[in-house]
mmCIF file of C-alpha atoms in Angstrom:
data_model
loop_
_atom_site.group_PDB
_atom_site.id
_atom_site.type_symbol
_atom_site.label_atom_id
_atom_site.label_comp_id
_atom_site.label_asym_id
_atom_site.label_seq_id
_atom_site.Cartn_x
_atom_site.Cartn_y
_atom_site.Cartn_z
ATOM 1 C CA MET T 27 -6.430 0.898 11.591
ATOM 2 C CA ASN T 28 -6.417 2.560 15.010
ATOM 3 C CA SER T 29 -10.022 3.806 15.321
ATOM 4 C CA GLN T 30 -9.218 6.333 18.077
ATOM 5 C CA ARG T 31 -6.450 7.859 15.973
ATOM 6 C CA HIS T 32 -8.750 7.865 12.942
ATOM 7 C CA ASP T 33 -11.511 9.672 14.871
ATOM 8 C CA SER T 34 -8.991 12.186 16.226
ATOM 9 C CA LEU T 35 -7.732 12.986 12.729
ATOM 10 C CA LYS T 36 -11.278 13.424 11.397
ATOM 11 C CA GLU T 37 -12.063 15.836 14.258
ATOM 12 C CA ASN T 38 -9.069 17.929 13.158
ATOM 13 C CA ASN T 39 -10.440 18.176 9.585
ATOM 14 C CA TRP T 40 -8.132 15.574 8.080
ATOM 15 C CA VAL T 41 -9.517 13.925 4.960
ATOM 16 C CA GLN T 42 -8.977 10.208 4.496
ATOM 17 C CA LEU T 43 -7.321 9.286 1.223
ATOM 18 C CA LYS T 44 -9.547 7.183 -1.021
ATOM 19 C CA GLU T 45 -7.214 4.449 -2.160
ATOM 20 C CA PRO T 46 -7.432 0.796 -3.169
ATOM 21 C CA GLY T 47 -8.021 -1.454 -0.165
ATOM 22 C CA ASP T 48 -5.146 -3.867 -0.740
ATOM 23 C CA ILE T 49 -1.917 -4.179 -2.712
ATOM 24 C CA PHE T 50 -3.466 -6.348 -5.440
ATOM 25 C CA SER T 51 -6.229 -3.786 -6.087
ATOM 26 C CA ALA T 52 -3.608 -1.028 -6.128
ATOM 27 C CA ILE T 53 -1.524 -2.917 -8.692
ATOM 28 C CA VAL T 54 -4.537 -3.556 -10.925
ATOM 29 C CA ALA T 55 -5.646 0.088 -10.642
ATOM 30 C CA SER T 56 -2.130 1.244 -11.500
ATOM 31 C CA LEU T 57 -1.661 -0.933 -14.625
ATOM 32 C CA PRO T 58 -2.324 1.955 -17.053
ATOM 33 C CA LEU T 59 0.226 4.031 -15.124
ATOM 34 C CA MET T 60 2.682 1.130 -15.320
ATOM 35 C CA ILE T 61 2.420 1.208 -19.117
ATOM 36 C CA LEU T 62 2.767 5.003 -19.133
ATOM 37 C CA ASN T 63 5.857 4.867 -16.884
ATOM 38 C CA LEU T 64 7.372 2.171 -19.075
ATOM 39 C CA MET T 65 6.787 4.200 -22.250
ATOM 40 C CA LEU T 66 8.288 7.315 -20.661
ATOM 41 C CA THR T 67 11.430 5.479 -19.566
ATOM 42 C CA ILE T 68 11.813 3.794 -22.971
ATOM 43 C CA ALA T 69 11.487 7.254 -24.570
ATOM 44 C CA ILE T 70 14.232 8.553 -22.270
ATOM 45 C CA PHE T 71 16.492 5.672 -23.353
ATOM 46 C CA ALA T 72 15.845 6.626 -26.984
ATOM 47 C CA VAL T 73 16.633 10.304 -26.306
ATOM 48 C CA VAL T 74 20.077 9.355 -24.971
ATOM 49 C CA GLN T 75 20.720 6.999 -27.912
ATOM 50 C CA GLN T 76 20.263 3.836 -25.801
ATOM 51 C CA PRO T 77 17.069 2.359 -27.274
ATOM 52 C CA VAL T 78 15.482 -0.732 -25.785
ATOM 53 C CA THR T 79 15.622 -3.699 -28.147
ATOM 54 C CA LEU T 80 13.933 -7.080 -28.149
ATOM 55 C CA ALA T 81 17.392 -8.605 -27.622
ATOM 56 C CA ASP T 82 17.500 -6.815 -24.243
ATOM 57 C CA PHE T 83 14.716 -9.202 -23.201
ATOM 58 C CA GLY T 84 16.175 -12.350 -24.754
ATOM 59 C CA ILE T 85 14.169 -12.248 -27.971
ATOM 60 C CA VAL T 86 16.572 -13.004 -30.809
ATOM 61 C CA GLN T 87 16.175 -13.944 -34.466
ATOM 62 C CA ASP T 88 16.398 -17.668 -33.745
ATOM 63 C CA GLY T 89 13.896 -17.676 -30.868
ATOM 64 C CA PHE T 90 13.707 -16.797 -27.223
ATOM 65 C CA GLN T 91 16.598 -17.099 -24.795
ATOM 66 C CA ILE T 92 16.387 -16.872 -21.007
ATOM 67 C CA ASN T 93 19.517 -16.317 -18.950
ATOM 68 C CA ILE T 94 19.358 -16.180 -15.185
ATOM 69 C CA ASP T 95 21.895 -13.522 -14.348
ATOM 70 C CA LEU T 96 22.885 -13.295 -10.704
ATOM 71 C CA ARG T 97 23.825 -9.629 -11.256
ATOM 72 C CA ILE T 98 20.202 -8.820 -12.147
ATOM 73 C CA ILE T 99 18.860 -10.651 -9.091
ATOM 74 C CA VAL T 100 21.320 -8.912 -6.746
ATOM 75 C CA GLY T 101 20.782 -5.649 -8.623
ATOM 76 C CA PHE T 102 17.027 -5.955 -8.134
ATOM 77 C CA LEU T 103 17.442 -6.369 -4.375
ATOM 78 C CA ILE T 104 19.785 -3.357 -4.267
ATOM 79 C CA LEU T 105 17.311 -1.394 -6.407
ATOM 80 C CA LEU T 106 14.437 -2.282 -4.066
ATOM 81 C CA ILE T 107 16.403 -1.100 -1.035
ATOM 82 C CA PHE T 108 17.580 2.068 -2.826
ATOM 83 C CA HIS T 109 14.016 2.869 -3.969
ATOM 84 C CA GLU T 110 12.652 2.543 -0.431
ATOM 85 C CA LEU T 111 15.576 4.485 1.063
ATOM 86 C CA LEU T 112 14.755 7.372 -1.273
ATOM 87 C CA HIS T 113 11.216 7.411 0.135
ATOM 88 C CA LEU T 114 12.542 7.104 3.691
ATOM 89 C CA ILE T 115 15.201 9.833 3.654
ATOM 90 C CA LEU T 116 12.622 12.358 2.494
ATOM 91 C CA VAL T 117 10.399 11.749 5.537
ATOM 92 C CA PRO T 118 11.129 14.649 7.921
ATOM 93 C CA ASP T 119 13.297 13.572 10.871
ATOM 94 C CA PHE T 120 13.019 9.906 9.875
ATOM 95 C CA VAL T 121 16.110 8.977 11.913
ATOM 96 C CA SER T 122 14.643 10.147 15.209
ATOM 97 C CA SER T 123 11.012 9.311 14.405
ATOM 98 C CA LYS T 124 9.310 6.701 16.546
ATOM 99 C CA LYS T 125 6.452 6.568 14.025
ATOM 100 C CA THR T 126 8.278 5.853 10.759
ATOM 101 C CA TYR T 127 8.998 2.339 9.540
ATOM 102 C CA ALA T 128 10.542 0.659 6.498
ATOM 103 C CA GLY T 129 10.638 -2.947 5.450
ATOM 104 C CA ILE T 130 10.570 -5.549 2.730
ATOM 105 C CA THR T 131 7.773 -8.065 2.173
ATOM 106 C CA PRO T 132 7.373 -10.791 -0.468
ATOM 107 C CA LEU T 133 5.378 -8.258 -2.524
ATOM 108 C CA GLY T 134 8.009 -5.490 -2.325
ATOM 109 C CA GLY T 135 9.272 -2.814 -0.014
ATOM 110 C CA PHE T 136 7.432 -0.191 1.968
ATOM 111 C CA VAL T 137 7.923 2.965 3.993
ATOM 112 C CA TYR T 138 5.209 3.841 6.483
ATOM 113 C CA SER T 139 4.983 6.912 8.675
ATOM 114 C CA GLU T 140 2.392 8.290 11.058
ATOM 115 C CA GLU T 141 4.207 11.624 11.231
ATOM 116 C CA GLU T 142 2.381 14.745 10.111
ATOM 117 C CA ILE T 143 3.695 15.512 6.649
ATOM 118 C CA GLN T 144 2.676 18.446 4.483
ATOM 119 C CA ARG T 145 0.919 17.509 1.274
ATOM 120 C CA SER T 146 3.683 18.968 -0.918
ATOM 121 C CA ARG T 147 6.326 17.021 1.003
ATOM 122 C CA TYR T 148 4.286 13.820 0.786
ATOM 123 C CA LEU T 149 3.949 14.264 -2.969
ATOM 124 C CA MET T 150 7.736 14.652 -3.218
ATOM 125 C CA ILE T 151 8.303 11.560 -1.025
ATOM 126 C CA THR T 152 5.935 9.567 -3.222
ATOM 127 C CA ILE T 153 7.325 10.460 -6.650
ATOM 128 C CA ALA T 154 11.067 10.909 -5.911
ATOM 129 C CA PRO T 155 12.228 7.297 -6.487
ATOM 130 C CA PHE T 156 10.556 7.202 -9.905
ATOM 131 C CA LEU T 157 11.996 10.551 -10.954
ATOM 132 C CA ILE T 158 15.500 9.790 -9.682
ATOM 133 C CA ILE T 159 15.844 6.133 -10.753
ATOM 134 C CA SER T 160 13.733 6.043 -13.925
ATOM 135 C CA VAL T 161 14.218 9.560 -15.313
ATOM 136 C CA ILE T 162 17.348 11.300 -13.975
ATOM 137 C CA ILE T 163 19.706 8.300 -13.700
ATOM 138 C CA PRO T 164 19.058 7.037 -17.268
ATOM 139 C CA LEU T 165 19.502 10.563 -18.621
ATOM 140 C CA VAL T 166 22.843 10.977 -16.842
ATOM 141 C CA LEU T 167 24.145 7.465 -17.563
ATOM 142 C CA GLY T 168 22.974 7.673 -21.176
ATOM 143 C CA VAL T 169 24.739 10.998 -21.765
ATOM 144 C CA LEU T 170 27.891 9.519 -20.201
ATOM 145 C CA GLY T 171 27.537 6.436 -22.428
ATOM 146 C CA ILE T 172 27.503 3.975 -19.525
ATOM 147 C CA LEU T 173 23.883 2.807 -19.590
ATOM 148 C CA SER T 174 24.338 -0.966 -19.822
ATOM 149 C CA GLN T 175 21.721 -3.573 -20.709
ATOM 150 C CA PRO T 176 21.438 -4.878 -17.098
ATOM 151 C CA LEU T 177 20.972 -1.305 -15.840
ATOM 152 C CA LYS T 178 18.280 -0.676 -18.460
ATOM 153 C CA ILE T 179 16.392 -3.768 -17.264
ATOM 154 C CA LEU T 180 16.606 -2.644 -13.624
ATOM 155 C CA ILE T 181 15.539 0.900 -14.502
ATOM 156 C CA LEU T 182 12.558 -0.445 -16.463
ATOM 157 C CA LEU T 183 11.585 -2.660 -13.513
ATOM 158 C CA ASN T 184 11.694 0.381 -11.219
ATOM 159 C CA SER T 185 9.631 2.353 -13.704
ATOM 160 C CA MET T 186 6.899 -0.282 -13.750
ATOM 161 C CA ALA T 187 7.028 -0.885 -9.983
ATOM 162 C CA SER T 188 6.660 2.863 -9.415
ATOM 163 C CA SER T 189 3.164 2.784 -10.898
ATOM 164 C CA VAL T 190 1.586 2.330 -7.444
ATOM 165 C CA ASP T 191 3.589 5.344 -6.221
ATOM 166 C CA LEU T 192 2.282 7.342 -9.191
ATOM 167 C CA LEU T 193 -1.284 6.231 -8.420
ATOM 168 C CA THR T 194 -0.840 7.446 -4.836
ATOM 169 C CA PHE T 195 0.589 10.726 -6.162
ATOM 170 C CA ILE T 196 -2.466 11.259 -8.385
ATOM 171 C CA LEU T 197 -4.905 10.383 -5.588
ATOM 172 C CA ILE T 198 -3.250 12.950 -3.305
ATOM 173 C CA LEU T 199 -3.225 15.725 -5.899
#
Protein backbone atom coordinates (compact mmCIF):
# COMPACT_ATOMS: atom_id res chain seq x y z
CA MET A 1 0.00 0.00 0.00
CA ASN A 2 1.26 3.48 -0.87
CA SER A 3 1.36 5.19 2.54
CA GLN A 4 1.40 8.73 1.09
CA ARG A 5 -1.68 7.99 -1.00
CA HIS A 6 -3.34 6.36 2.01
CA ASP A 7 -2.66 9.42 4.20
CA SER A 8 -3.94 11.74 1.46
CA LEU A 9 -7.20 9.79 1.18
CA LYS A 10 -7.71 9.82 4.96
CA GLU A 11 -7.19 13.61 5.01
CA ASN A 12 -10.00 13.91 2.45
CA ASN A 13 -12.40 11.95 4.71
CA TRP A 14 -12.15 8.67 2.83
CA VAL A 15 -12.92 5.62 4.95
CA GLN A 16 -10.82 2.51 4.49
CA LEU A 17 -12.82 -0.60 3.73
CA LYS A 18 -12.50 -3.26 6.43
CA GLU A 19 -11.91 -6.40 4.42
CA PRO A 20 -10.08 -9.69 4.83
CA GLY A 21 -6.32 -9.24 4.57
CA ASP A 22 -5.65 -11.87 1.91
CA ILE A 23 -7.48 -13.94 -0.70
CA PHE A 24 -7.60 -17.08 1.47
CA SER A 25 -9.24 -15.17 4.35
CA ALA A 26 -11.69 -13.62 1.89
CA ILE A 27 -12.62 -17.05 0.51
CA VAL A 28 -13.13 -18.49 3.99
CA ALA A 29 -15.20 -15.46 5.05
CA SER A 30 -17.31 -15.77 1.90
CA LEU A 31 -18.10 -19.51 2.23
CA PRO A 32 -21.64 -18.90 3.56
CA LEU A 33 -22.23 -16.54 0.63
CA MET A 34 -20.88 -19.18 -1.74
CA ILE A 35 -23.55 -21.60 -0.49
CA LEU A 36 -26.22 -18.90 -0.75
CA ASN A 37 -25.18 -18.02 -4.32
CA LEU A 38 -25.18 -21.70 -5.26
CA MET A 39 -28.68 -22.22 -3.83
CA LEU A 40 -30.00 -19.14 -5.63
CA THR A 41 -28.61 -20.28 -8.99
CA ILE A 42 -29.93 -23.83 -8.49
CA ALA A 43 -33.35 -22.31 -7.70
CA ILE A 44 -33.18 -20.29 -10.93
CA PHE A 45 -32.43 -23.49 -12.87
CA ALA A 46 -35.50 -25.10 -11.28
CA VAL A 47 -37.70 -22.09 -12.15
CA VAL A 48 -36.81 -22.47 -15.85
CA GLN A 49 -37.39 -26.25 -15.74
CA GLN A 50 -33.66 -27.08 -15.91
CA PRO A 51 -33.03 -28.61 -12.47
CA VAL A 52 -29.55 -29.61 -11.38
CA THR A 53 -29.21 -33.37 -10.96
CA LEU A 54 -26.56 -35.56 -9.39
CA ALA A 55 -25.85 -36.89 -12.89
CA ASP A 56 -24.73 -33.36 -13.85
CA PHE A 57 -21.80 -33.95 -11.47
CA GLY A 58 -21.04 -37.52 -12.53
CA ILE A 59 -22.95 -39.25 -9.75
CA VAL A 60 -24.91 -42.08 -11.34
CA GLN A 61 -26.75 -45.12 -10.02
CA ASP A 62 -23.75 -47.40 -10.49
CA GLY A 63 -21.22 -45.09 -8.83
CA PHE A 64 -19.22 -42.00 -9.59
CA GLN A 65 -17.90 -41.09 -13.02
CA ILE A 66 -15.36 -38.38 -13.80
CA ASN A 67 -14.93 -37.13 -17.35
CA ILE A 68 -12.35 -34.50 -18.18
CA ASP A 69 -14.10 -32.43 -20.80
CA LEU A 70 -11.90 -30.01 -22.71
CA ARG A 71 -14.98 -27.86 -23.40
CA ILE A 72 -15.43 -27.26 -19.66
CA ILE A 73 -11.76 -26.34 -19.20
CA VAL A 74 -11.80 -23.93 -22.15
CA GLY A 75 -15.24 -22.70 -21.08
CA PHE A 76 -13.92 -21.98 -17.59
CA LEU A 77 -11.08 -19.85 -18.98
CA ILE A 78 -13.54 -17.98 -21.22
CA LEU A 79 -15.89 -17.55 -18.24
CA LEU A 80 -13.05 -16.17 -16.09
CA ILE A 81 -12.13 -13.62 -18.76
CA PHE A 82 -15.79 -12.69 -19.37
CA HIS A 83 -16.42 -12.28 -15.61
CA GLU A 84 -13.44 -9.94 -15.23
CA LEU A 85 -14.31 -8.02 -18.41
CA LEU A 86 -17.76 -7.32 -16.95
CA HIS A 87 -16.07 -5.77 -13.91
CA LEU A 88 -13.64 -3.86 -16.12
CA ILE A 89 -16.07 -2.33 -18.63
CA LEU A 90 -18.09 -0.83 -15.79
CA VAL A 91 -15.09 1.11 -14.45
CA PRO A 92 -15.54 4.69 -15.73
CA ASP A 93 -13.18 5.50 -18.61
CA PHE A 94 -11.31 2.21 -18.15
CA VAL A 95 -9.88 2.37 -21.68
CA SER A 96 -8.07 5.65 -21.12
CA SER A 97 -7.32 5.11 -17.41
CA LYS A 98 -3.69 4.91 -16.38
CA LYS A 99 -4.79 3.61 -12.96
CA THR A 100 -6.96 0.62 -13.89
CA TYR A 101 -5.56 -2.87 -14.33
CA ALA A 102 -6.86 -6.37 -15.05
CA GLY A 103 -5.15 -9.71 -14.93
CA ILE A 104 -5.27 -13.40 -14.20
CA THR A 105 -3.37 -15.15 -11.40
CA PRO A 106 -3.28 -18.82 -10.37
CA LEU A 107 -6.05 -18.00 -7.87
CA GLY A 108 -8.33 -16.29 -10.40
CA GLY A 109 -8.80 -13.01 -12.18
CA PHE A 110 -8.83 -9.48 -10.87
CA VAL A 111 -9.66 -5.91 -11.82
CA TYR A 112 -7.96 -3.17 -9.84
CA SER A 113 -8.47 0.56 -10.14
CA GLU A 114 -7.22 3.58 -8.24
CA GLU A 115 -9.74 5.82 -9.97
CA GLU A 116 -12.29 7.66 -7.86
CA ILE A 117 -15.51 5.71 -8.21
CA GLN A 118 -18.82 6.58 -6.60
CA ARG A 119 -20.08 4.06 -4.08
CA SER A 120 -23.17 3.22 -6.15
CA ARG A 121 -21.04 2.63 -9.24
CA TYR A 122 -18.59 0.49 -7.27
CA LEU A 123 -21.46 -1.62 -5.95
CA MET A 124 -22.66 -2.13 -9.54
CA ILE A 125 -19.13 -3.03 -10.71
CA THR A 126 -18.82 -5.55 -7.89
CA ILE A 127 -22.12 -7.40 -8.32
CA ALA A 128 -22.68 -7.20 -12.11
CA PRO A 129 -20.85 -10.42 -13.15
CA PHE A 130 -22.84 -12.47 -10.64
CA LEU A 131 -26.16 -10.97 -11.70
CA ILE A 132 -25.45 -11.26 -15.42
CA ILE A 133 -23.78 -14.69 -15.54
CA SER A 134 -25.51 -16.51 -12.68
CA VAL A 135 -28.99 -14.95 -12.72
CA ILE A 136 -29.87 -13.31 -16.05
CA ILE A 137 -28.11 -15.71 -18.46
CA PRO A 138 -29.62 -18.89 -16.92
CA LEU A 139 -33.07 -17.28 -16.93
CA VAL A 140 -32.78 -16.36 -20.61
CA LEU A 141 -31.15 -19.61 -21.74
CA GLY A 142 -33.59 -21.66 -19.66
CA VAL A 143 -36.63 -19.92 -21.15
CA LEU A 144 -35.16 -20.49 -24.63
CA GLY A 145 -34.55 -24.16 -23.76
CA ILE A 146 -30.83 -24.02 -24.53
CA LEU A 147 -29.34 -24.31 -21.05
CA SER A 148 -27.01 -27.30 -21.49
CA GLN A 149 -25.32 -29.36 -18.78
CA PRO A 150 -21.84 -27.87 -19.48
CA LEU A 151 -23.31 -24.35 -19.29
CA LYS A 152 -25.03 -25.18 -16.00
CA ILE A 153 -21.69 -26.33 -14.55
CA LEU A 154 -19.95 -23.13 -15.69
CA ILE A 155 -22.77 -20.95 -14.36
CA LEU A 156 -22.62 -22.74 -11.00
CA LEU A 157 -18.84 -22.23 -10.87
CA ASN A 158 -19.33 -18.51 -11.52
CA SER A 159 -22.00 -18.38 -8.85
CA MET A 160 -19.67 -19.88 -6.25
CA ALA A 161 -16.65 -17.84 -7.37
CA SER A 162 -18.74 -14.67 -7.10
CA SER A 163 -19.01 -15.13 -3.33
CA VAL A 164 -15.96 -12.91 -2.72
CA ASP A 165 -17.57 -10.23 -4.92
CA LEU A 166 -20.75 -10.52 -2.84
CA LEU A 167 -18.72 -10.23 0.38
CA THR A 168 -17.13 -7.04 -0.97
CA PHE A 169 -20.59 -5.76 -1.94
CA ILE A 170 -21.89 -6.34 1.60
CA LEU A 171 -18.84 -4.72 3.21
CA ILE A 172 -19.33 -1.61 1.06
CA LEU A 173 -23.05 -1.31 1.76
